[in-house]
Coordinates of C-alpha atoms in Angstrom, one line a residue:
M1 CA 18.4 35.0 53.1
T2 CA 20.6 35.2 56.2
R3 CA 23.6 32.9 56.7
F4 CA 21.7 31.1 59.5
R5 CA 18.7 30.3 57.3
R6 CA 21.1 29.3 54.5
L7 CA 22.8 26.9 56.9
A8 CA 19.4 25.5 58.0
V9 CA 18.4 25.0 54.4
V10 CA 21.7 23.2 53.6
S11 CA 21.3 21.0 56.6
T12 CA 17.8 20.1 55.5
A13 CA 19.0 19.3 52.0
A14 CA 21.8 17.2 53.4
T15 CA 19.3 15.2 55.4
F16 CA 17.3 14.4 52.2
V17 CA 20.6 13.2 50.6
L18 CA 21.1 11.0 53.6
I19 CA 17.7 9.5 53.2
A20 CA 18.4 9.0 49.4
V21 CA 21.7 7.2 50.1
G22 CA 19.9 5.1 52.8
A23 CA 17.4 4.1 50.2
L24 CA 20.3 3.0 47.9
V25 CA 21.7 0.9 50.8
R26 CA 18.4 -0.9 51.3
A27 CA 17.6 -1.3 47.6
T28 CA 21.0 -2.9 46.9
D29 CA 21.0 -5.1 50.1
S30 CA 24.1 -3.2 51.3
G31 CA 22.9 -2.7 54.9
L32 CA 25.4 -5.3 56.2
G33 CA 28.1 -4.3 53.7
C34 CA 30.0 -3.2 56.7
P35 CA 28.9 -5.8 59.4
D36 CA 30.4 -3.8 62.3
W37 CA 30.0 -0.2 63.4
P38 CA 31.6 2.4 63.4
R39 CA 34.4 0.5 61.6
C40 CA 34.0 -1.6 58.5
F41 CA 35.5 -5.0 58.8
G42 CA 37.6 -3.6 61.7
R43 CA 39.0 -0.8 59.5
L44 CA 38.4 2.8 59.0
V45 CA 38.5 2.4 55.2
P46 CA 36.3 -0.3 53.8
P47 CA 37.6 -2.9 51.3
A48 CA 37.4 -2.2 47.6
E49 CA 34.0 -3.8 47.1
L50 CA 30.7 -2.4 46.1
H51 CA 28.4 -3.2 49.0
P52 CA 30.9 -2.0 51.8
W53 CA 31.4 1.3 50.0
I54 CA 27.7 1.9 49.5
E55 CA 27.1 1.4 53.2
H56 CA 30.2 3.4 54.1
S57 CA 29.0 6.3 51.9
H58 CA 25.8 6.3 54.0
R59 CA 27.9 6.7 57.1
L60 CA 30.0 9.5 55.6
V61 CA 26.9 11.5 54.7
A62 CA 25.4 10.8 58.2
A63 CA 28.6 12.2 59.7
A64 CA 28.3 15.3 57.5
V65 CA 24.7 15.8 58.6
V66 CA 25.8 15.5 62.3
V67 CA 28.4 18.3 61.7
L68 CA 26.0 20.5 59.9
V69 CA 23.3 20.2 62.6
A70 CA 25.9 20.9 65.3
L71 CA 27.1 24.0 63.5
L72 CA 23.5 25.1 63.2
A73 CA 22.9 24.8 66.9
V74 CA 26.1 26.8 67.7
A75 CA 25.0 29.4 65.1
A76 CA 21.6 29.7 66.7
W77 CA 23.1 30.8 70.0
R78 CA 25.9 32.9 68.6
T79 CA 23.5 34.9 66.2
G80 CA 20.9 35.5 68.9
Q81 CA 18.1 33.6 67.3
A82 CA 14.7 33.5 69.1
R83 CA 14.4 31.2 72.1
G84 CA 12.2 28.8 70.1
V85 CA 14.7 28.5 67.3
R86 CA 17.6 27.9 69.8
L87 CA 15.6 25.1 71.5
A88 CA 14.7 23.6 68.2
A89 CA 18.3 23.6 67.1
A90 CA 19.3 21.9 70.4
A91 CA 16.6 19.3 69.9
A92 CA 17.9 18.7 66.3
V93 CA 21.4 17.9 67.8
V94 CA 19.8 15.4 70.1
M95 CA 17.8 13.9 67.3
V96 CA 20.7 13.6 64.8
L97 CA 22.8 11.9 67.5
S98 CA 19.9 9.5 68.2
Q99 CA 19.7 8.9 64.5
A100 CA 23.3 7.9 64.4
L101 CA 22.8 5.6 67.4
I102 CA 19.8 4.0 65.8
G103 CA 21.9 3.4 62.7
A104 CA 24.4 1.5 64.8
L105 CA 21.6 -0.6 66.3
V106 CA 20.3 -1.4 62.8
V107 CA 23.7 -2.9 62.0
W108 CA 24.1 -4.6 65.4
W109 CA 20.6 -6.1 65.2
K110 CA 21.2 -7.3 61.6
L111 CA 18.6 -5.1 59.9
E112 CA 15.7 -6.0 62.1
A113 CA 12.6 -4.5 60.5
E114 CA 11.5 -2.4 63.4
S115 CA 14.9 -0.8 63.9
V116 CA 15.1 0.0 60.1
T117 CA 11.6 1.7 60.3
L118 CA 12.6 3.6 63.4
H119 CA 15.8 4.8 61.6
L120 CA 13.7 6.2 58.7
G121 CA 11.1 7.7 61.0
T122 CA 13.8 9.6 62.9
A123 CA 15.3 10.9 59.7
L124 CA 12.0 12.2 58.5
A125 CA 11.3 13.8 61.9
L126 CA 14.7 15.5 61.6
V127 CA 13.7 16.9 58.2
A128 CA 10.6 18.4 59.8
L129 CA 12.5 19.9 62.7
L130 CA 15.1 21.5 60.4
E131 CA 12.2 23.0 58.4
V132 CA 10.8 24.4 61.5
I133 CA 14.1 26.1 62.3
A134 CA 14.5 27.5 58.8
F135 CA 10.9 28.8 58.9
R136 CA 10.9 30.3 62.3
A137 CA 14.2 32.0 61.7
R138 CA 12.3 34.0 59.1
W139 CA 9.0 34.3 60.9
P140 CA 9.5 34.6 64.7
A141 CA 6.9 33.0 66.9
G142 CA 5.3 36.3 67.8
E143 CA 4.3 36.8 64.2
W144 CA 2.6 33.5 63.4
G145 CA 0.0 31.1 64.6
R146 CA -3.0 32.9 63.3
G147 CA -3.8 30.5 60.4
G148 CA -7.2 29.4 59.2
R149 CA -7.9 26.3 61.2
G150 CA -9.9 24.4 58.6
F151 CA -7.3 24.4 55.9
V152 CA -4.4 23.9 58.4
R153 CA -6.2 20.8 59.8
L154 CA -6.6 19.5 56.2
A155 CA -2.9 20.0 55.4
A156 CA -1.8 18.6 58.8
A157 CA -3.9 15.4 58.2
G158 CA -2.3 15.0 54.8
A159 CA 1.2 15.5 56.3
G160 CA 0.5 13.1 59.1
L161 CA -0.8 10.3 56.8
T162 CA 2.1 10.9 54.5
Y163 CA 4.5 10.3 57.5
L164 CA 2.5 7.2 58.5
Q165 CA 2.6 5.9 54.9
M166 CA 6.4 6.2 54.8
L167 CA 6.7 4.2 58.0
V168 CA 4.3 1.5 56.7
G169 CA 6.3 1.4 53.4
S170 CA 9.4 0.8 55.4
T171 CA 7.7 -2.0 57.3
V172 CA 6.7 -3.6 54.0
T173 CA 10.3 -3.6 52.9
G174 CA 11.6 -4.8 56.3
H175 CA 9.2 -7.8 56.2
D176 CA 9.9 -8.5 52.4
A177 CA 6.3 -7.9 51.7
G178 CA 6.9 -5.7 48.6
L179 CA 5.8 -8.6 46.3
A180 CA 3.2 -10.1 48.6
Y181 CA 0.8 -10.2 45.7
P182 CA 0.8 -9.0 42.1
L183 CA 0.0 -5.5 41.0
K184 CA -3.2 -6.5 39.2
V185 CA -4.6 -8.0 42.4
L186 CA -6.6 -5.4 44.3
L187 CA -7.7 -7.5 47.3
P188 CA -5.3 -10.2 48.2
D189 CA -5.7 -13.3 50.3
L190 CA -5.4 -11.9 53.8
G191 CA -4.0 -15.2 55.2
P192 CA -0.3 -14.3 55.4
G193 CA 0.7 -11.3 57.6
V194 CA 2.9 -9.8 54.9
A195 CA -0.1 -9.5 52.6
R196 CA -2.0 -7.5 55.2
V197 CA 0.9 -5.1 55.6
Q198 CA 1.1 -4.6 51.8
L199 CA -2.7 -4.1 51.7
V200 CA -2.5 -1.4 54.3
H201 CA 0.3 0.2 52.4
R202 CA -1.8 0.3 49.2
V203 CA -4.9 1.6 50.9
L204 CA -2.9 4.3 52.6
A205 CA -1.3 5.3 49.3
A206 CA -4.8 5.8 47.8
V207 CA -6.0 7.8 50.8
V208 CA -2.9 10.0 50.9
A209 CA -3.2 10.7 47.1
M210 CA -6.8 11.8 47.5
L211 CA -6.1 13.9 50.5
V212 CA -3.2 15.7 49.0
A213 CA -5.1 16.3 45.8
A214 CA -8.0 17.6 47.9
T215 CA -5.7 20.0 49.7
W216 CA -4.4 21.4 46.5
L217 CA -8.0 22.0 45.1
V218 CA -9.0 23.7 48.4
A219 CA -5.9 25.8 48.3
R220 CA -6.6 26.9 44.8
R221 CA -10.1 27.9 45.8
T222 CA -9.4 29.6 49.1
Q223 CA -5.8 30.7 49.2
R224 CA -5.3 32.8 46.1
T225 CA -3.7 35.6 48.2
H226 CA -1.1 33.1 49.6
P227 CA 0.8 31.9 46.5
T228 CA 3.4 29.9 48.5
V229 CA 0.6 27.8 50.1
T230 CA -1.0 27.1 46.8
R231 CA 2.3 26.3 45.2
L232 CA 3.4 23.9 47.9
A233 CA 0.0 22.1 47.6
G234 CA 0.5 21.8 43.9
Y235 CA 4.0 20.4 44.3
A236 CA 2.7 17.9 46.8
T237 CA 0.1 16.8 44.3
G238 CA 2.6 16.3 41.6
L239 CA 4.9 14.4 43.9
V240 CA 2.2 12.1 45.1
L241 CA 1.2 11.2 41.5
V242 CA 4.9 10.3 40.8
Q243 CA 5.0 8.4 44.0
V244 CA 2.0 6.2 43.0
V245 CA 3.5 5.5 39.6
L246 CA 6.9 4.5 41.1
G247 CA 5.1 2.3 43.6
A248 CA 3.4 0.4 40.8
A249 CA 6.7 0.3 38.9
N250 CA 8.3 -1.3 42.1
V251 CA 6.0 -4.3 41.8
A252 CA 6.2 -4.4 38.0
N253 CA 10.0 -4.4 38.1
R254 CA 10.3 -6.9 40.9
L255 CA 11.7 -4.3 43.4
S256 CA 14.5 -3.2 41.1
A257 CA 16.8 -0.6 42.7
L258 CA 16.1 1.6 39.7
T259 CA 12.6 2.2 41.1
V260 CA 12.9 1.5 44.8
V261 CA 15.4 4.3 45.4
P262 CA 13.3 7.0 43.5
H263 CA 10.2 5.7 45.3
L264 CA 11.7 6.4 48.8
V265 CA 13.3 9.7 47.7
V266 CA 10.0 11.0 46.2
G267 CA 8.1 9.9 49.3
S268 CA 10.6 11.8 51.5
L269 CA 10.2 14.9 49.3
L270 CA 6.5 14.6 49.6
W271 CA 6.7 14.5 53.4
G272 CA 9.0 17.5 53.5
T273 CA 6.7 19.4 51.1
M274 CA 3.6 18.6 53.1
F275 CA 5.2 19.7 56.4
A276 CA 6.4 22.9 54.8
L277 CA 2.8 23.4 53.6
V278 CA 1.5 23.0 57.2
L279 CA 4.0 25.7 58.4
H280 CA 3.1 28.2 55.7
A281 CA -0.6 27.5 56.1
H282 CA -0.4 28.0 59.9
R283 CA 1.4 31.3 59.4
F284 CA -0.6 32.8 56.5
T285 CA -4.0 31.3 55.9
G286 CA -6.9 33.0 57.6
T287 CA -5.2 36.4 57.4
G288 CA -5.0 39.2 54.9
E289 CA -1.2 39.3 55.2
R290 CA 1.0 38.3 52.3
D291 CA 4.5 37.0 52.2
P292 CA 6.4 40.1 51.1
A293 CA 8.8 37.9 49.0
E294 CA 5.8 36.8 46.8
P295 CA 4.8 38.7 43.6
E296 CA 1.4 40.1 43.3
P297 CA -1.0 37.3 42.4
L298 CA -2.4 36.9 38.9
P299 CA -6.1 37.6 38.3
A300 CA -8.3 34.9 39.6
R301 CA -9.0 32.1 37.1
S302 CA -11.0 29.0 37.2
T303 CA -9.3 25.6 37.4
R304 CA -10.3 24.9 33.8
Q305 CA -8.7 28.2 32.7
S306 CA -5.5 27.5 34.6
A307 CA -5.3 24.0 33.3
A308 CA -5.7 25.2 29.8
A309 CA -3.0 27.8 30.2
Y310 CA -0.5 25.2 31.6
F311 CA -1.5 22.9 28.8
L312 CA -0.7 25.5 26.1
L313 CA 2.7 26.1 27.7
T314 CA 3.7 22.6 26.6
K315 CA 3.1 23.5 22.9
P316 CA 0.9 20.5 22.3
R317 CA 1.2 20.6 18.5
I318 CA 4.9 20.2 18.7
V319 CA 4.6 17.4 21.2
E320 CA 2.1 15.7 18.9
L321 CA 4.5 16.0 15.9
L322 CA 7.3 14.5 18.0
L323 CA 5.2 11.5 19.0
V324 CA 4.1 10.9 15.4
T325 CA 7.7 10.0 14.6
T326 CA 8.2 7.8 17.7
V327 CA 5.5 5.2 17.0
P328 CA 6.6 4.3 13.4
T329 CA 10.2 4.1 14.7
M330 CA 9.1 1.5 17.2
F331 CA 7.4 -0.5 14.4
I332 CA 10.6 -0.6 12.4
A333 CA 12.7 -1.5 15.4
E334 CA 10.3 -4.3 16.2
R335 CA 10.0 -5.4 12.6
G336 CA 6.3 -5.6 13.3
I337 CA 3.8 -4.4 15.9
P338 CA 5.4 -3.6 19.3
S339 CA 3.9 -4.2 22.6
P340 CA 0.9 -1.8 23.1
W341 CA 2.0 -1.2 26.7
L342 CA 5.5 -0.4 25.6
V343 CA 4.2 2.0 23.0
A344 CA 1.9 3.7 25.5
A345 CA 4.6 4.0 28.2
T346 CA 7.1 5.4 25.7
L347 CA 4.7 7.9 24.3
F348 CA 3.7 9.1 27.8
G349 CA 7.2 9.5 29.0
G350 CA 8.3 11.1 25.7
A351 CA 5.3 13.5 25.9
L352 CA 6.4 14.5 29.4
S353 CA 10.0 15.2 28.3
A354 CA 9.0 17.1 25.2
A355 CA 6.5 19.2 27.2
S356 CA 9.2 19.9 29.8
A357 CA 11.5 21.3 27.1
N358 CA 8.7 23.4 25.6
V359 CA 7.6 24.8 28.9
I360 CA 11.2 25.8 29.9
N361 CA 11.6 27.3 26.4
C362 CA 8.5 29.4 27.0
Y363 CA 9.9 30.6 30.3
L364 CA 13.2 31.6 28.8
D365 CA 11.7 33.2 25.7
R366 CA 8.8 35.1 27.4
D367 CA 10.5 38.4 26.8
I368 CA 10.8 38.0 23.0
D369 CA 7.4 36.2 22.8
A370 CA 5.8 39.4 24.1
L371 CA 7.3 41.3 21.1
M372 CA 6.0 39.0 18.4
R373 CA 2.4 39.0 17.2
R374 CA 2.5 35.2 16.7
T375 CA 3.5 34.4 20.3
A376 CA 2.1 37.4 22.2
R377 CA -1.0 35.5 23.3
R378 CA 1.0 32.6 24.9
P379 CA 0.3 32.1 28.6
L380 CA 3.4 33.8 29.9
P381 CA 3.4 37.1 27.9
A382 CA -0.3 37.2 28.3
H383 CA 0.2 37.0 32.1
R384 CA -2.0 33.9 32.5
V385 CA 0.7 31.9 34.3
D386 CA 3.3 33.1 36.8
P387 CA 6.8 32.7 35.3
G388 CA 8.2 31.0 38.4
D389 CA 5.3 28.6 38.4
A390 CA 5.9 27.9 34.7
L391 CA 9.6 27.1 35.4
R392 CA 8.8 24.8 38.2
F393 CA 6.1 23.1 36.1
G394 CA 8.7 22.5 33.3
L395 CA 11.2 21.1 35.7
V396 CA 8.7 18.7 37.3
L397 CA 7.6 17.5 33.9
G398 CA 11.3 16.8 33.0
V399 CA 11.9 14.8 36.2
A400 CA 8.6 13.0 35.8
G401 CA 9.5 12.1 32.2
F402 CA 12.9 10.7 33.2
A403 CA 11.4 8.7 36.2
W404 CA 8.6 7.3 34.1
L405 CA 10.8 6.2 31.2
W406 CA 13.4 4.8 33.6
A407 CA 10.8 2.9 35.5
T408 CA 8.6 1.6 32.6
V409 CA 10.9 1.5 29.6
N410 CA 14.7 1.5 30.2
L411 CA 17.4 3.8 31.4
L412 CA 18.8 4.5 27.9
S413 CA 15.4 5.9 26.7
A414 CA 15.1 8.0 29.8
A415 CA 18.6 9.4 29.4
L416 CA 18.1 10.2 25.7
A417 CA 14.8 12.0 26.4
T418 CA 16.4 14.1 29.2
A419 CA 19.5 14.8 27.0
A420 CA 17.1 16.3 24.4
I421 CA 15.6 18.6 27.1
L422 CA 19.1 19.8 28.1
F423 CA 20.1 20.3 24.5
Y424 CA 17.0 22.2 23.6
V425 CA 17.2 24.4 26.6
F426 CA 21.0 25.1 26.9
V427 CA 22.3 24.7 23.3
Y428 CA 19.3 26.0 21.3
T429 CA 17.3 28.4 23.6
L430 CA 20.2 29.9 25.7
G431 CA 23.1 29.3 23.3
L432 CA 22.1 29.7 19.7
K433 CA 18.6 31.2 19.2
R434 CA 19.5 34.8 19.9
R435 CA 23.1 34.6 18.5
S436 CA 23.3 32.6 15.3
T437 CA 21.5 32.1 12.0
Q438 CA 22.2 28.4 12.3
N439 CA 20.1 28.3 15.5
I440 CA 17.4 26.1 14.0
V441 CA 19.9 23.9 12.1
I442 CA 21.9 22.8 15.2
G443 CA 19.0 23.1 17.6
G444 CA 16.9 20.9 15.5
A445 CA 18.8 17.9 16.8
A446 CA 16.7 18.1 19.9
G447 CA 13.6 17.4 17.9
A448 CA 15.2 14.4 16.3
V449 CA 15.9 12.6 19.6
P450 CA 12.4 11.0 20.0
V451 CA 13.2 8.5 17.2
L452 CA 16.2 7.4 19.2
V453 CA 14.0 7.1 22.3
G454 CA 11.5 5.0 20.4
W455 CA 14.2 2.8 18.9
S456 CA 16.0 2.2 22.2
A457 CA 12.7 1.5 23.9
V458 CA 12.3 -1.6 21.7
T459 CA 15.9 -2.7 21.3
G460 CA 17.7 -1.3 24.3
R461 CA 20.3 0.3 22.1
V462 CA 20.8 2.8 19.3
E463 CA 21.6 1.2 15.9
L464 CA 22.3 2.5 12.4
P465 CA 18.6 2.7 11.2
A466 CA 17.9 4.8 14.3
L467 CA 20.7 7.2 13.3
V468 CA 19.3 7.5 9.7
L469 CA 15.9 8.3 11.2
F470 CA 17.5 10.9 13.4
A471 CA 19.1 12.4 10.3
I472 CA 15.7 12.5 8.5
I473 CA 14.3 14.7 11.3
F474 CA 17.5 16.7 11.5
Y475 CA 17.4 17.7 7.8
W476 CA 13.6 18.1 7.8
T477 CA 13.7 20.8 10.5
P478 CA 15.4 23.7 8.6
P479 CA 13.1 23.8 5.6
H480 CA 10.1 23.3 7.9
F481 CA 11.0 26.1 10.3
W482 CA 12.5 28.5 7.8
A483 CA 9.3 28.4 5.8
L484 CA 7.5 29.6 9.0
A485 CA 10.2 32.2 9.6
L486 CA 9.7 33.6 6.1
R487 CA 6.0 34.2 7.0
Y488 CA 6.9 35.9 10.3
K489 CA 10.1 37.6 9.4
D490 CA 9.0 40.9 10.7
D491 CA 8.1 39.4 14.1
Y492 CA 11.6 37.9 14.5
A493 CA 13.2 41.2 13.4
A494 CA 11.2 43.1 16.0
A495 CA 12.3 40.6 18.7
G496 CA 15.9 40.7 17.6
V497 CA 16.1 37.0 16.8
P498 CA 18.7 36.4 14.0
M499 CA 16.6 34.0 12.0
L500 CA 18.0 33.3 8.5
P501 CA 15.3 35.4 6.7
V502 CA 16.0 38.4 8.9
V503 CA 19.8 38.3 8.5
R504 CA 20.3 36.9 5.0
G505 CA 17.0 37.8 3.3
A506 CA 14.2 35.8 1.7
T507 CA 16.1 34.8 -1.5
E508 CA 19.0 33.2 0.4
T509 CA 16.5 31.5 2.8
S510 CA 14.6 29.9 -0.1
T511 CA 17.9 28.7 -1.5
Q512 CA 18.8 27.1 1.8
I513 CA 15.3 25.6 2.1
L514 CA 15.8 23.9 -1.4
Y515 CA 19.3 22.7 -0.4
Y516 CA 18.2 21.1 2.8
T517 CA 15.1 19.6 1.1
V518 CA 17.3 17.8 -1.4
L519 CA 19.5 16.5 1.5
L520 CA 16.4 15.4 3.3
V521 CA 15.0 13.4 0.4
T522 CA 18.4 11.8 -0.2
V523 CA 18.6 10.7 3.5
T524 CA 15.1 9.3 3.3
L525 CA 16.3 7.0 0.5
L526 CA 19.2 5.8 2.6
L527 CA 16.7 4.2 5.0
Y528 CA 15.6 1.7 2.3
P529 CA 18.8 -0.3 2.7
A530 CA 19.8 0.7 6.2
G531 CA 16.4 -0.1 7.7
R532 CA 15.6 -3.1 5.4
M533 CA 12.5 -1.3 4.2
G534 CA 10.2 -2.5 1.4
A535 CA 8.6 -1.2 -1.7
I536 CA 5.8 0.6 0.1
Y537 CA 8.3 2.8 1.9
L538 CA 10.5 3.4 -1.1
A539 CA 7.6 4.5 -3.3
S540 CA 6.2 6.8 -0.6
A541 CA 9.6 8.3 0.1
V542 CA 10.1 9.1 -3.7
A543 CA 6.6 10.5 -4.2
L544 CA 6.6 12.6 -1.0
G545 CA 10.2 13.7 -1.6
T546 CA 9.4 14.8 -5.2
A547 CA 6.4 16.8 -3.9
F548 CA 8.5 18.5 -1.3
I549 CA 11.2 19.5 -3.8
W550 CA 8.6 20.8 -6.2
R551 CA 7.1 23.0 -3.5
A552 CA 10.6 24.2 -2.4
L553 CA 11.3 25.2 -6.1
A554 CA 7.9 26.9 -6.2
L555 CA 9.0 29.0 -3.1
R556 CA 12.1 30.0 -4.9
R557 CA 10.0 31.5 -7.7
D558 CA 7.4 33.0 -5.4
L559 CA 8.7 34.4 -2.1
S560 CA 5.3 35.5 -0.8
S561 CA 4.2 34.8 2.7
K562 CA 1.3 32.7 1.4
R563 CA 3.6 30.4 -0.5
A564 CA 5.9 30.1 2.6
I565 CA 3.1 29.1 4.9
R566 CA 1.9 26.5 2.4
L567 CA 5.3 24.9 2.4
F568 CA 5.3 24.9 6.2
S569 CA 1.9 23.2 6.3
F570 CA 3.0 20.6 3.7
S571 CA 6.2 19.8 5.6
N572 CA 4.0 18.7 8.6
R573 CA 1.9 16.4 6.4
Y574 CA 5.1 15.2 4.6
L575 CA 6.7 14.0 7.9
A576 CA 3.5 12.4 9.2
L577 CA 2.9 10.5 5.9
L578 CA 6.5 9.5 5.5
F579 CA 6.6 7.9 9.0
L580 CA 3.1 6.4 8.5
A581 CA 4.5 4.7 5.4
M582 CA 7.4 3.4 7.5
A583 CA 5.1 1.8 10.0
I584 CA 2.8 0.2 7.3
D585 CA 5.9 -1.1 5.4
A586 CA 7.4 -2.6 8.5
V587 CA 4.2 -4.6 9.3
V588 CA 3.5 -5.6 5.7
H589 CA 7.1 -6.4 4.9
V590 CA 7.4 -8.8 7.9
A591 CA 4.0 -10.4 7.2
A592 CA 5.0 -11.1 3.6

């Protein structure tokens, strides 16, 4: 990437940041935090209060964008860019200065709805113009413009309606129509004007979602030789789904800033993605030419095959096991049956976060997965998914999980779930897995976080019983996974992964399994007083724990692979039955 294109990309990113900070200004009612312009209460430095500083930060970012765009225009002339690029850069200077002037008018006119909408519309147009500059700096005008008309028109229609949807959404906010009628009402009373505006906004949202999804489906069917086009269409589809969820959360949360800001930011990203899709489609579709920066495409697969491959990347069995521990935790925290909606929202967000960690793990471990018989058929080593697409899929899942949990549950649950992703990726996968025999011991903490997510979803905090539950999963993980590692010791040895059976041998591993099993059973008994559990749980913990210790002792006597895999299978049943007993005990104990 040339320095000029890098500057264009930075300018575009800075404009997105400007829009995000503007969203924060609107969501926190800080638009008149500085009631004059360009000063703030007649001073260059605002007073030490929240709203003035939020508004002032918006102005500072705007000033930075003006400087970047000005530098971009100068660079366009000094580096001898094509005439179209130079003209676009000059137009960007005019547009960013107009944006600054409109910002001043917004303040002078006391946040008049039309001026606020014009302010956003100009910012979105600036994003598109900067994307044109970055794109045409790479693909001069003489080399593009031969795209397939049908697909380009479809993508352009989606981009145009997305832009219109953003403006209508701004109008809804400007006229305080965000709560014109409840979320469950599909067709409002069209008497008041604000209800009409909100209805238009919802109808447009549905149309945009369907059109963007249709664009992606068509791209998958007709643009296999243009991976960037298909990828951008896929990103847009993911963003529009998140945008719809955030829109619903806006109404459900009574226009909380926690959902209003992400709603506008994701909408802006959707617009930028759709416009970039139009540029790439116009350049590449309808031709046999490929972007030389793109790898060779994977063999053509049906939508069902591709969906199945991406689904397997999430390691659904692991996700299922994590969710099995979350629901009983919520029962204990509630001391009864929690809200079905809260349970569903927590499970969905937790599944997204767990899937994100697993997908990124598959991406990072694709080299050693190819060396092990147990994992060689996974989608990445089997070349059923492009590695770059897998990484992006994992990142999108992580962001979606955080946004969903934040919007529908609470910020603490969202932060805990995201912390688990970061721990699993950076501490376990990148830090420990290929370096230490204690990889699974320390890394197992990531798998114990879902109980903290479930507890905080109900209570809004993390308490002692939740920490005991965390410890149960933490001490359960080593005997569970080392039993599997005994069965596939040769695979780990071939891949160079220092799992305990590879480095210390089967006898030492079985000893460690027994040691951690005893610790596990001891910790499960601590939940009886810490979690105020009843006789059902205590009897189940003793019986299941005794069975687990007996099987661990059996493995000490018989180190065969068959015995190891039996212990592994039992450990799954043990955890599911133990947490089921917790849930039953919580309900029965409270009812009694």
